[in-house]
Amino acid sequence: MFYTIQSMADARQSKAGWGGDGTSSRGASKRRPAGEASPVLEKSIGLLQVRYGPRVIQPASTLSHRSAPPHVSTGFVQLDALTGCGGVPLGAITLFTGRTTSGKLTVAYKVLANAQRTSGRLAGEHRSREAPLRGVAILDLTYTANPDYLARCGVDLEHLLFARAPAPDQVMDVIFDLARGGLRLLLVDGLPDLLRDVAVARRFDAVLPELKMMLASLPCAVLFVDEARPPWLRWLRPESGGIAHCAALQVDLQREQWLEHGRDLIGYRAQAQVVRSRWARGGQMVPLEIVFDDTVRARETW
Amino acid sequence: MSVLSCNIPSFLLALAGRQGPAPAGRPLVLMGEDGRVVTASEPARACGVAGGMSMRQALARCPDLVSRELDMQACQAEHAALLSTLAQTGLPVEAQDWGSAYVDLREVTRELPDAQSLCADLGRQVRHTLGEALQPSLGWDTGKFTARAAAVRSQPGRMRLVSHDEEAHFLSPLPVTLLPLPPAALQQLDWLGVRTLGHFAHLPWPAVQQRFGPPGKLAQRLAQGQDDRPVHPTVNARPEPIEVDLDVPTTVQEEVVGTSMHALRPHLNELSARLEGCRQMRAELHFADGTRRAIHHAFVQPVCAPETVRAMLAHELHRLTWPGELAALQIMLLDVGELVPAQLSLFPELDESLASASRTPFVDLVTKLAPRHGGIFWRAKVTDEHHPLPERRFTFAQAI
């Protein structure tokens, strides 16, 4: 029988060269049948369970696999696969970064559209069998949200709420209230404008862990869209790492090339890199193709 | 001043409805002789159909559309019946838009209680003459514009009397499109965010005059309730003819049109500055051989734009068979009255979105959060997805 603590115990034994009962581990394994714990180990486990409770140490065979959380698809199959959780996770913070015209906002709008379309029980959602259709919201810090482009991305404007916070101090309160308001997804556009003020950035970093903890109990995703700053500006003003630290998923987008049909631009190809994911290995990249044709749609790249 | 405005809402459509309503409540438009939309019913306007569109443009916006020819003779007959009914009282009557007229009550009464009974009598007479389908809505005030606004805001068969004290309060929330300004000026006001008469009235007058000229200054006075324009009796009135002398008798049409417009332009500019236009034009042509011919043209809406008058004159002279060289002509601008406001309800799409907000799932959320955060929550709607300017394709409205 293997216990979750056993690997650590084995490491100690191999380092010291002694078994728990004073004999070498090689000799002990010869004398005991496979799968049977030594009496010393069982005694230690018993002591731990008496002191800290029966769930402090459990057999590894009883642990379930880490399942994917409730999520919303990004609309790009390959990117969904790369995130490890099937898209943008609910109940967590997600961060999209990228330079201007890298396509981060378009991908974010696609996520909004998918969040609206996902009716009833979400993929990976186990808490409620029949979740009601919820709306989505955009916290438009730059006042540049374009409803026409949103509609072309497939977002239903009937189920979309715009919030325009007049003061930076008000932003975090609005995020908390909207996240608690039963929304499926909240998109915060224009993070650089918010963090330009040092005092606001400091407060933002301070309340992020609180937001992260609150979201863990809510079926709501908060998606921040951040602008990647050039290196020289990063050297002048070090950027706060609070959002990157608290984000369960961070995706960086870079525009690779424009797609042309004759002399017309019909879209662009971008590279999406999963910088950080709680459910998958980071650093993997995938190409995305976004095509404009009255509507904005994702094109599979294989 | 004591002015009664008598207004029959949707006069042309109501007349067309006498021939039979549109099948199954489908959108209806009336087409003029030139093949363009004269007026459209409310469902058609909701689809984006507007006056001046061709049938193809209207059908593109509303495929379900039913069109009918405008019966100009019937319209003129009913309009004349309305004017004669009002003129039977012996009071000065000024004709306005189709189914609309001013009556000067200054000689009879200047007090609100007396005016109330008199207006009720006039309304009953008009209803008796024209029938229930064409019963008017009445408005009374000391100025023409406020009286007209009151008539427009009241229901058919009702009247709204505005006392002098409540003029500003009454006018302030009304849409700025009630002003008879040209569409370009109204569009500028829309871009500037000036949407109510109260907002327009409080703008600095030098700025208004600089941007919109004398018509803008007059419009601002109207918005402030300072309308001192008298009622010009137009029923049974014969205006002064405008003499156009040609130096040398000619058969060149362009020369005649150019000379005529040279004589007409000051009169049209004067009408434009007063926010007025003429609905009919009559021209008598004297040819060198002693022959006389007459041209009579009725406009669907009051006109003061020289381009429109020039096009009409060229068209009518082209249709006429000239017996010889033209020596002189006399032109009369008939049925002079106020220009018609571009639209009577402002931004219907916003009103609709506000009305539909109660059906959206955000009402509870916004109602809960608005007291804490203020009016920061908005809804958006794409109004014209093909507009060349991207920022004009959508509108924002408060979420609650």
Short mmCIF file of N, CA and C in Angstrom, two decimals, chain B residues 99 210 276 399:
data_model
loop_
_atom_site.label_atom_id
_atom_site.label_comp_id
_atom_site.label_asym_id
_atom_site.label_seq_id
_atom_site.Cartn_x
_atom_site.Cartn_y
_atom_site.Cartn_z
N GLY B 99 -53.34 69.05 -43.04
CA GLY B 99 -54.19 68.79 -41.88
C GLY B 99 -53.80 69.58 -40.66
N GLN B 210 -23.74 81.87 -34.71
CA GLN B 210 -22.53 81.65 -35.51
C GLN B 210 -22.62 80.32 -36.26
N GLU B 276 -39.91 79.18 -42.88
CA GLU B 276 -41.15 78.95 -43.60
C GLU B 276 -40.86 78.47 -45.02
N ALA B 399 -28.58 51.72 -18.71
CA ALA B 399 -29.13 50.37 -18.55
C ALA B 399 -30.46 50.39 -17.82
#
